[in-house]
Short mmCIF file of N, CA and C in Angstrom, two decimals:
data_model
loop_
_atom_site.label_atom_id
_atom_site.label_comp_id
_atom_site.label_asym_id
_atom_site.label_seq_id
_atom_site.Cartn_x
_atom_site.Cartn_y
_atom_site.Cartn_z
N MET R 1 34.75 18.34 3.81
CA MET R 1 34.13 17.54 4.35
C MET R 1 34.56 16.58 5.58
N GLY R 2 33.72 16.44 6.72
CA GLY R 2 34.21 15.70 8.02
C GLY R 2 34.44 14.44 7.80
N PHE R 3 34.86 13.48 8.58
CA PHE R 3 35.26 12.19 8.85
C PHE R 3 33.98 11.23 8.98
N PHE R 4 33.00 11.77 9.63
CA PHE R 4 31.69 11.36 9.87
C PHE R 4 31.10 11.92 8.79
N SER R 5 30.81 12.81 7.78
CA SER R 5 29.63 13.41 7.27
C SER R 5 29.35 12.06 6.07
N SER R 6 28.29 12.64 5.67
CA SER R 6 27.85 11.66 4.55
C SER R 6 26.96 12.28 3.74
N SER R 7 26.77 12.12 2.26
CA SER R 7 25.97 12.61 1.30
C SER R 7 24.39 12.38 1.44
N ARG R 8 24.46 11.63 2.40
CA ARG R 8 22.61 10.94 2.80
C ARG R 8 22.06 12.17 3.47
N LYS R 9 20.82 12.22 3.23
CA LYS R 9 19.90 13.26 4.19
C LYS R 9 19.46 12.24 5.45
N SER R 10 19.09 12.72 6.35
CA SER R 10 19.09 12.23 7.91
C SER R 10 17.14 12.24 7.50
N ALA R 11 16.56 11.19 8.14
CA ALA R 11 15.41 11.07 8.23
C ALA R 11 14.35 12.05 8.19
N SER R 12 14.50 12.90 9.10
CA SER R 12 14.04 14.27 9.12
C SER R 12 14.64 15.48 7.85
N GLN R 13 15.11 14.97 7.32
CA GLN R 13 15.39 16.31 6.04
C GLN R 13 14.30 15.37 5.18
N GLU R 14 14.64 14.11 4.54
CA GLU R 14 13.56 13.48 3.88
C GLU R 14 12.23 13.58 4.13
N GLY R 15 11.77 13.67 5.27
CA GLY R 15 10.49 13.73 5.66
C GLY R 15 9.61 13.33 6.63
N GLY R 16 10.53 12.46 7.47
CA GLY R 16 10.46 11.96 8.54
C GLY R 16 10.52 10.40 8.75
N LYS R 17 10.26 9.66 9.80
CA LYS R 17 10.30 8.24 10.03
C LYS R 17 8.90 7.72 10.04
N THR R 18 8.55 6.54 9.35
CA THR R 18 7.44 5.90 9.80
C THR R 18 7.45 4.67 10.60
N ILE R 19 6.83 4.46 12.07
CA ILE R 19 7.23 3.57 12.90
C ILE R 19 5.76 2.68 13.07
N ILE R 20 5.82 1.35 12.55
CA ILE R 20 5.09 0.92 13.06
C ILE R 20 4.88 -0.19 14.14
N ALA R 21 4.63 -0.40 15.27
CA ALA R 21 4.72 -0.22 16.62
C ALA R 21 4.22 -1.76 16.88
N GLU R 22 4.89 -2.48 17.52
CA GLU R 22 4.81 -4.22 17.84
C GLU R 22 2.89 -3.82 18.21
N GLY R 23 2.24 -5.03 17.53
CA GLY R 23 0.86 -5.06 18.30
C GLY R 23 0.16 -4.89 17.10
N CYS R 24 0.52 -3.74 16.16
CA CYS R 24 0.07 -3.22 14.99
C CYS R 24 -0.06 -4.22 14.02
N ARG R 25 -0.86 -4.27 12.92
CA ARG R 25 -1.28 -5.17 11.77
C ARG R 25 -1.68 -4.43 10.83
N ILE R 26 -1.28 -4.12 9.46
CA ILE R 26 -1.56 -3.12 8.78
C ILE R 26 -1.71 -3.93 7.29
N GLN R 27 -2.66 -4.37 6.50
CA GLN R 27 -2.77 -4.45 5.14
C GLN R 27 -2.73 -3.39 4.04
N GLY R 28 -1.97 -3.72 2.97
CA GLY R 28 -2.44 -2.73 1.88
C GLY R 28 -0.82 -2.54 1.61
N GLU R 29 -1.03 -1.01 0.69
CA GLU R 29 0.33 -0.20 0.09
C GLU R 29 0.79 0.50 0.55
N PHE R 30 1.99 0.75 0.91
CA PHE R 30 2.71 1.49 1.14
C PHE R 30 3.62 2.40 -0.08
N THR R 31 2.88 3.27 -0.28
CA THR R 31 3.87 3.72 -1.98
C THR R 31 4.01 5.62 -2.09
N GLU R 32 3.86 5.93 -1.10
CA GLU R 32 4.22 7.70 -1.16
C GLU R 32 5.15 7.77 0.04
N LEU R 33 5.67 7.07 1.11
CA LEU R 33 6.40 7.28 1.75
C LEU R 33 7.27 8.37 1.81
N LYS R 34 7.57 9.34 2.54
CA LYS R 34 8.16 10.64 2.73
C LYS R 34 9.50 10.55 3.45
N GLY R 35 9.92 9.03 4.24
CA GLY R 35 11.21 8.79 4.60
C GLY R 35 11.14 7.64 4.93
N GLU R 36 11.92 7.02 6.31
CA GLU R 36 12.09 5.53 6.35
C GLU R 36 11.14 5.04 7.16
N LEU R 37 11.21 3.95 6.84
CA LEU R 37 10.07 3.10 7.39
C LEU R 37 10.98 2.02 8.34
N HIS R 38 10.09 2.15 9.78
CA HIS R 38 10.82 0.85 10.52
C HIS R 38 9.47 0.24 11.29
N ASN R 39 9.69 -1.03 11.16
CA ASN R 39 8.69 -2.05 11.13
C ASN R 39 8.53 -2.89 12.49
N ASP R 40 7.77 -3.14 13.32
CA ASP R 40 8.05 -4.10 15.05
C ASP R 40 6.33 -4.72 14.68
N GLY R 41 5.84 -4.24 13.85
CA GLY R 41 4.42 -5.21 13.85
C GLY R 41 4.32 -6.24 12.77
N MET R 42 3.09 -6.19 11.99
CA MET R 42 3.03 -6.65 11.01
C MET R 42 2.28 -6.21 9.55
N ILE R 43 3.13 -6.39 8.70
CA ILE R 43 2.52 -5.54 7.62
C ILE R 43 2.19 -6.47 6.42
N GLU R 44 1.05 -6.83 5.81
CA GLU R 44 1.12 -7.70 4.46
C GLU R 44 0.49 -6.42 3.43
N GLY R 45 1.27 -6.55 2.40
CA GLY R 45 0.77 -5.83 1.03
C GLY R 45 2.18 -5.75 0.35
N VAL R 46 2.29 -4.29 0.09
CA VAL R 46 3.21 -3.77 -1.13
C VAL R 46 4.17 -2.74 -0.37
N ILE R 47 5.25 -2.65 -0.78
CA ILE R 47 6.24 -1.18 0.32
C ILE R 47 6.71 -1.14 -1.20
N ASN R 48 6.45 0.23 -1.63
CA ASN R 48 7.52 0.74 -2.63
C ASN R 48 8.17 1.91 -2.42
N THR R 49 9.26 1.88 -2.28
CA THR R 49 9.69 3.30 -1.82
C THR R 49 10.97 3.57 -2.03
N ALA R 50 11.55 5.06 -2.07
CA ALA R 50 12.92 5.19 -2.39
C ALA R 50 13.84 4.95 -1.31
N PHE R 51 12.97 5.01 0.20
CA PHE R 51 14.08 5.27 1.27
C PHE R 51 14.20 3.58 2.04
N ASP R 52 14.77 3.86 3.20
CA ASP R 52 15.27 2.43 4.05
C ASP R 52 14.25 2.20 4.57
N ILE R 53 14.29 0.90 4.86
CA ILE R 53 13.23 0.22 5.39
C ILE R 53 14.14 -0.62 6.66
N SER R 54 13.83 -0.93 7.77
CA SER R 54 14.42 -1.50 8.73
C SER R 54 12.99 -2.52 9.48
N ILE R 55 13.44 -3.77 9.63
CA ILE R 55 11.99 -4.77 10.48
C ILE R 55 12.48 -5.05 11.45
N GLY R 56 12.02 -4.74 12.55
CA GLY R 56 12.53 -5.06 14.29
C GLY R 56 12.43 -6.50 14.23
N SER R 57 12.96 -7.15 15.70
CA SER R 57 13.03 -8.39 15.69
C SER R 57 11.89 -9.44 16.16
N ASN R 58 10.58 -8.24 16.33
CA ASN R 58 9.40 -8.97 16.52
C ASN R 58 8.67 -8.47 14.73
N GLY R 59 9.18 -7.67 14.05
CA GLY R 59 8.38 -7.35 13.19
C GLY R 59 8.32 -8.25 12.10
N VAL R 60 7.55 -8.09 11.44
CA VAL R 60 7.09 -9.21 9.83
C VAL R 60 6.13 -8.87 8.98
N ILE R 61 7.03 -8.93 7.93
CA ILE R 61 6.39 -8.48 6.09
C ILE R 61 6.44 -9.69 5.42
N LYS R 62 4.74 -9.42 4.92
CA LYS R 62 4.67 -10.56 3.90
C LYS R 62 4.14 -10.14 2.79
N GLY R 63 4.67 -9.76 1.62
CA GLY R 63 4.18 -8.95 0.40
C GLY R 63 5.77 -8.83 -0.37
N LEU R 64 5.04 -7.77 -0.84
CA LEU R 64 6.34 -7.19 -1.75
C LEU R 64 7.22 -6.40 -1.38
N ILE R 65 8.53 -5.87 -1.06
CA ILE R 65 8.94 -4.64 -0.86
C ILE R 65 10.23 -4.19 -1.86
N LYS R 66 10.02 -2.87 -2.24
CA LYS R 66 11.11 -2.30 -3.29
C LYS R 66 11.32 -0.93 -2.48
N ALA R 67 12.78 -0.90 -2.14
CA ALA R 67 13.51 0.06 -1.48
C ALA R 67 14.92 0.03 -1.53
N ARG R 68 15.29 1.18 -1.03
CA ARG R 68 17.00 1.37 -0.99
C ARG R 68 17.43 0.73 -0.19
N GLU R 69 17.77 0.74 1.01
CA GLU R 69 18.34 -0.57 1.92
C GLU R 69 17.05 -1.01 2.71
N VAL R 70 17.47 -2.33 3.19
CA VAL R 70 16.68 -2.96 3.66
C VAL R 70 17.48 -3.58 5.08
N VAL R 71 17.44 -3.39 6.14
CA VAL R 71 17.68 -4.01 7.58
C VAL R 71 16.76 -5.03 7.98
N LEU R 72 16.91 -6.29 8.46
CA LEU R 72 16.09 -7.09 8.68
C LEU R 72 16.78 -8.29 9.87
N SER R 73 15.79 -7.50 11.03
CA SER R 73 16.29 -8.64 12.19
C SER R 73 14.56 -9.28 12.60
N GLY R 74 13.67 -9.41 11.52
CA GLY R 74 12.55 -9.99 12.12
C GLY R 74 12.22 -10.83 10.66
N LEU R 75 11.08 -10.81 10.25
CA LEU R 75 10.66 -11.79 9.27
C LEU R 75 10.26 -11.16 7.94
N ILE R 76 10.52 -11.46 6.36
CA ILE R 76 10.16 -11.07 5.38
C ILE R 76 9.84 -12.60 4.86
N GLU R 77 8.37 -12.21 4.44
CA GLU R 77 8.39 -13.67 3.47
C GLU R 77 7.61 -12.83 2.39
N GLY R 78 8.14 -13.18 1.17
CA GLY R 78 7.73 -12.22 -0.41
C GLY R 78 9.01 -12.25 -0.82
N HIS R 79 9.20 -11.10 -1.81
CA HIS R 79 9.87 -10.52 -2.50
C HIS R 79 10.83 -9.19 -2.44
N VAL R 80 11.61 -9.58 -2.47
CA VAL R 80 12.54 -7.67 -2.15
C VAL R 80 13.46 -7.66 -3.17
N ALA R 81 13.11 -6.33 -3.38
CA ALA R 81 14.06 -5.71 -4.66
C ALA R 81 14.68 -4.40 -3.85
N CYS R 82 16.06 -4.11 -4.08
CA CYS R 82 16.88 -3.07 -2.78
C CYS R 82 17.87 -3.05 -3.81
N GLU R 83 18.53 -1.96 -3.37
CA GLU R 83 20.08 -1.55 -3.40
C GLU R 83 20.82 -2.66 -2.61
N LYS R 84 20.49 -2.82 -1.42
CA LYS R 84 21.59 -3.69 -0.49
C LYS R 84 20.49 -4.33 0.71
N ILE R 85 20.69 -4.81 0.96
CA ILE R 85 20.21 -5.67 2.25
C ILE R 85 21.11 -6.09 3.15
N GLU R 86 20.47 -6.21 4.47
CA GLU R 86 21.60 -6.82 5.56
C GLU R 86 20.09 -7.75 6.56
N ILE R 87 21.16 -8.71 6.62
CA ILE R 87 20.29 -9.64 7.52
C ILE R 87 20.83 -10.01 8.46
N LEU R 88 20.49 -9.60 9.99
CA LEU R 88 21.09 -9.47 11.08
C LEU R 88 20.70 -10.76 11.59
N PRO R 89 21.34 -11.35 12.86
CA PRO R 89 21.12 -12.36 13.41
C PRO R 89 19.53 -12.26 14.05
N GLY R 90 18.92 -13.49 13.57
CA GLY R 90 17.75 -13.82 14.20
C GLY R 90 17.02 -13.23 13.21
N GLY R 91 17.33 -12.39 11.79
CA GLY R 91 16.46 -11.99 10.74
C GLY R 91 16.40 -13.00 10.07
N LYS R 92 14.80 -13.36 9.44
CA LYS R 92 15.03 -14.37 8.23
C LYS R 92 14.14 -13.87 7.01
N LEU R 93 14.60 -14.06 5.69
CA LEU R 93 14.00 -13.59 4.80
C LEU R 93 13.78 -15.07 3.55
N VAL R 94 12.27 -15.36 3.45
CA VAL R 94 11.75 -16.37 2.88
C VAL R 94 11.09 -15.80 1.39
N GLY R 95 11.68 -15.90 0.26
CA GLY R 95 11.62 -15.33 -0.61
C GLY R 95 12.69 -15.40 -1.88
N ASP R 96 12.34 -14.24 -3.07
CA ASP R 96 13.25 -13.80 -3.66
C ASP R 96 13.24 -12.59 -3.66
N LEU R 97 14.90 -12.42 -4.26
CA LEU R 97 15.95 -11.07 -3.52
C LEU R 97 16.45 -10.86 -4.69
N VAL R 98 16.33 -9.51 -4.99
CA VAL R 98 16.90 -8.62 -6.21
C VAL R 98 17.82 -7.48 -5.53
N CYS R 99 19.07 -7.34 -5.73
CA CYS R 99 19.94 -6.59 -4.95
C CYS R 99 21.33 -6.75 -5.23
N ARG R 100 22.20 -5.50 -5.17
CA ARG R 100 23.21 -5.26 -5.24
C ARG R 100 24.33 -5.73 -4.07
N ASP R 101 24.10 -5.46 -3.22
CA ASP R 101 24.86 -5.73 -1.78
C ASP R 101 24.06 -6.66 -1.30
N PHE R 102 24.41 -7.67 -0.48
CA PHE R 102 24.18 -8.52 0.08
C PHE R 102 24.76 -8.99 1.06
N VAL R 103 24.22 -9.06 2.50
CA VAL R 103 24.89 -8.87 4.04
C VAL R 103 24.31 -9.76 4.60
N ILE R 104 24.28 -11.12 5.03
CA ILE R 104 23.96 -11.84 6.29
C ILE R 104 24.80 -12.35 7.20
N GLU R 105 24.28 -11.90 8.48
CA GLU R 105 25.59 -12.23 9.67
C GLU R 105 25.04 -13.53 9.86
N GLN R 106 25.94 -14.03 10.78
CA GLN R 106 25.89 -15.19 11.28
C GLN R 106 24.26 -15.14 12.50
N GLY R 107 23.97 -16.29 12.23
CA GLY R 107 22.01 -16.00 12.86
C GLY R 107 21.26 -15.94 12.24
N GLY R 108 21.67 -15.24 10.96
CA GLY R 108 20.33 -14.71 9.88
C GLY R 108 20.35 -15.81 8.82
N LYS R 109 19.22 -15.92 8.34
CA LYS R 109 18.90 -17.11 7.21
C LYS R 109 18.07 -16.37 6.26
N PHE R 110 18.59 -17.02 4.85
CA PHE R 110 17.86 -16.82 3.70
C PHE R 110 17.47 -17.99 3.23
N ILE R 111 16.14 -18.05 2.41
CA ILE R 111 15.47 -19.25 1.95
C ILE R 111 15.10 -18.57 0.90
N GLY R 112 15.58 -19.03 -0.20
CA GLY R 112 14.97 -18.57 -1.67
C GLY R 112 16.27 -18.62 -2.74
N GLN R 113 15.57 -17.33 -3.69
CA GLN R 113 16.80 -17.08 -4.71
C GLN R 113 17.41 -15.69 -4.60
N ARG R 114 18.71 -15.64 -5.17
CA ARG R 114 19.32 -14.36 -5.18
C ARG R 114 19.41 -13.89 -6.79
N HIS R 115 18.99 -12.62 -6.88
CA HIS R 115 19.32 -12.19 -8.44
C HIS R 115 20.10 -10.92 -8.37
N GLU R 116 21.43 -10.77 -8.91
CA GLU R 116 22.47 -9.97 -8.50
C GLU R 116 22.06 -8.67 -9.30
N LEU R 117 21.83 -7.28 -9.01
CA LEU R 117 21.53 -6.12 -9.50
C LEU R 117 22.65 -5.50 -9.54
N THR R 118 23.53 -5.16 -10.72
CA THR R 118 24.74 -4.18 -10.95
C THR R 118 24.73 -3.18 -10.91
N GLU R 119 25.65 -2.42 -11.14
CA GLU R 119 25.46 -0.56 -11.23
C GLU R 119 24.73 -0.49 -12.38
N GLY R 120 24.89 -1.01 -13.52
CA GLY R 120 23.88 -1.01 -14.75
C GLY R 120 22.86 -0.89 -14.68
N GLY R 121 21.98 -1.96 -13.62
CA GLY R 121 20.55 -2.45 -13.46
C GLY R 121 20.46 -3.65 -13.98
N ARG R 122 21.65 -4.23 -14.08
CA ARG R 122 21.47 -5.89 -14.78
C ARG R 122 21.55 -6.51 -14.03
N VAL R 123 20.34 -7.62 -14.44
CA VAL R 123 20.66 -8.87 -13.25
C VAL R 123 21.85 -9.75 -13.55
N LEU R 124 22.67 -10.24 -13.15
CA LEU R 124 23.96 -10.92 -13.49
C LEU R 124 23.58 -12.47 -13.17
N SER R 125 22.87 -13.00 -12.28
CA SER R 125 23.19 -14.32 -12.19
C SER R 125 21.41 -14.93 -11.65
N MET R 126 21.07 -16.08 -12.40
CA MET R 126 19.83 -16.38 -12.06
C MET R 126 19.97 -18.14 -12.02
N THR R 127 19.40 -18.15 -11.09
CA THR R 127 19.53 -19.71 -10.37
C THR R 127 18.76 -20.72 -10.98
N GLU R 128 17.79 -19.87 -11.40
CA GLU R 128 16.95 -21.02 -12.49
C GLU R 128 15.92 -20.23 -13.75
N ALA R 129 15.50 -20.87 -14.37
CA ALA R 129 15.00 -19.94 -15.63
C ALA R 129 13.71 -19.15 -15.15
N LEU R 130 13.45 -18.08 -16.05
CA LEU R 130 12.46 -17.15 -15.24
C LEU R 130 11.23 -17.46 -15.91
N ASP R 131 11.07 -18.65 -15.87
CA ASP R 131 9.43 -18.88 -16.79
C ASP R 131 8.05 -18.78 -15.93
N SER R 132 8.18 -18.85 -14.69
CA SER R 132 7.06 -18.93 -13.85
C SER R 132 6.59 -17.24 -13.66
N SER R 133 5.51 -17.18 -13.65
CA SER R 133 4.48 -15.65 -13.35
C SER R 133 5.02 -15.37 -12.37
N GLU R 134 5.61 -16.05 -11.31
CA GLU R 134 5.82 -15.32 -9.91
C GLU R 134 7.22 -14.92 -10.21
N HIS R 135 7.98 -15.20 -10.81
CA HIS R 135 9.43 -14.77 -11.30
C HIS R 135 9.10 -13.47 -11.90
N LYS R 136 8.77 -13.47 -12.80
CA LYS R 136 8.40 -12.66 -14.02
C LYS R 136 7.60 -11.47 -13.33
N ARG R 137 6.78 -11.27 -12.11
CA ARG R 137 6.05 -10.80 -11.45
C ARG R 137 7.02 -9.91 -10.56
N LEU R 138 7.91 -10.44 -10.07
CA LEU R 138 9.42 -10.18 -8.90
C LEU R 138 10.02 -8.90 -10.13
N LEU R 139 10.47 -9.36 -11.20
CA LEU R 139 11.47 -8.63 -12.12
C LEU R 139 10.53 -7.22 -12.36
N GLU R 140 9.21 -7.62 -13.03
CA GLU R 140 8.66 -6.29 -13.11
C GLU R 140 8.27 -5.30 -12.04
N PHE R 141 8.22 -5.79 -10.53
CA PHE R 141 8.10 -5.30 -9.72
C PHE R 141 9.16 -4.37 -9.42
N ALA R 142 10.54 -4.97 -9.65
CA ALA R 142 11.48 -4.47 -9.57
C ALA R 142 12.03 -3.13 -10.27
N GLY R 143 11.07 -3.34 -11.52
CA GLY R 143 11.44 -2.54 -12.66
C GLY R 143 12.82 -2.99 -13.47
N LEU R 144 12.64 -4.23 -13.63
CA LEU R 144 13.26 -5.07 -14.94
C LEU R 144 12.67 -5.45 -15.88
N LYS R 145 13.53 -5.61 -16.91
CA LYS R 145 12.20 -6.18 -18.12
C LYS R 145 13.57 -7.41 -18.63
N GLU R 146 12.90 -7.95 -19.72
CA GLU R 146 14.03 -8.94 -19.80
C GLU R 146 14.29 -8.70 -21.82
N THR R 147 15.54 -8.37 -21.95
CA THR R 147 16.05 -8.42 -22.77
C THR R 147 16.83 -9.48 -23.91
N ASP R 148 16.96 -9.42 -25.11
CA ASP R 148 18.10 -10.47 -25.48
C ASP R 148 19.66 -9.94 -25.72
N SER R 149 20.39 -10.72 -25.79
CA SER R 149 21.91 -10.64 -25.83
C SER R 149 22.45 -11.23 -26.28
N GLU R 150 23.25 -11.12 -27.75
CA GLU R 150 23.97 -12.26 -28.01
C GLU R 150 25.17 -13.06 -27.25
N GLU R 151 25.59 -12.35 -26.30
CA GLU R 151 26.58 -12.57 -25.82
C GLU R 151 26.44 -13.81 -24.20
N ASP R 152 25.34 -13.32 -23.72
CA ASP R 152 24.80 -13.36 -22.11
C ASP R 152 23.62 -13.92 -22.27
N GLY R 153 23.20 -14.41 -23.51
CA GLY R 153 21.80 -15.09 -23.65
C GLY R 153 20.75 -13.80 -23.02
N LEU R 154 19.94 -14.15 -21.84
CA LEU R 154 18.85 -13.38 -21.24
C LEU R 154 19.79 -12.38 -20.41
N VAL R 155 19.11 -10.92 -20.94
CA VAL R 155 19.72 -9.98 -19.71
C VAL R 155 18.56 -9.25 -19.52
N PHE R 156 18.58 -8.96 -17.87
CA PHE R 156 17.46 -8.08 -17.69
C PHE R 156 18.15 -6.62 -17.19
N GLU R 157 17.07 -5.75 -17.70
CA GLU R 157 17.39 -4.37 -17.56
C GLU R 157 16.80 -3.43 -16.88
N ASN R 158 17.38 -2.83 -16.03
CA ASN R 158 16.34 -1.88 -14.93
C ASN R 158 15.77 -0.77 -15.48
N LEU R 159 14.39 -0.71 -15.50
CA LEU R 159 13.97 0.05 -16.41
C LEU R 159 13.30 1.46 -15.61
N ASP R 160 13.47 1.26 -13.83
CA ASP R 160 13.57 2.78 -13.06
C ASP R 160 14.23 2.56 -12.13
N ARG R 161 15.63 3.12 -12.87
CA ARG R 161 16.93 2.98 -11.40
C ARG R 161 16.06 3.57 -10.04
N MET R 162 16.70 2.82 -9.07
CA MET R 162 16.32 3.33 -7.48
C MET R 162 17.61 4.75 -7.32
N GLU R 163 16.94 5.81 -6.76
CA GLU R 163 17.59 6.84 -6.36
C GLU R 163 18.64 6.31 -5.14
N LYS R 164 19.73 7.06 -5.22
CA LYS R 164 20.24 6.80 -3.82
C LYS R 164 20.29 7.76 -3.18
#
C-alpha cells in the first residue's frame, strides 16, 4: 500500500458526484444518491446518503441530513447525523448534530446541540433531556433508539450503522 493510498473509493467508483450549482433551488428528498453531493445552491428537504456531502460558501441546506461526512463552508439549518463534520471558515450550522468526529475551524460557527456518536453507535452526551418531539425525530432519523441502562441511565443505540 502506497503512502497516499486510501481504502475509500473515489466518486467515480462510487457512481459519480452530484453537483447543485449556485442559483439552483431544489425542494424534496435525496435518498438514493450513488456518490458524493456538492451543493452551491439551495436545498430544502431531506438528504439521506451513505456518501459525503460538501456545501460550498454560497450553498444552503434547510432540513435533515444523514451522510458519511459533511464539509461545510456555507449554511445548514436543520439536523445533521454523520460520522464526521468539518465546519470551515464562513461555514455555519444551526441545529442539532449527531456525529463521532467534530471539527470546527476558526471562523466557523455552530449554534445548537451536539450529541456524540461513538464507535459502537451510542450517543454519549446529551445537553438536555430528549423530551421534545423534535429531538426524538432527530434520533429516529439518525437511526438511533432509546434504551435503558442501569449504569448510564438512558442510552441511545444505533439501529442502522452508517457504512464506511
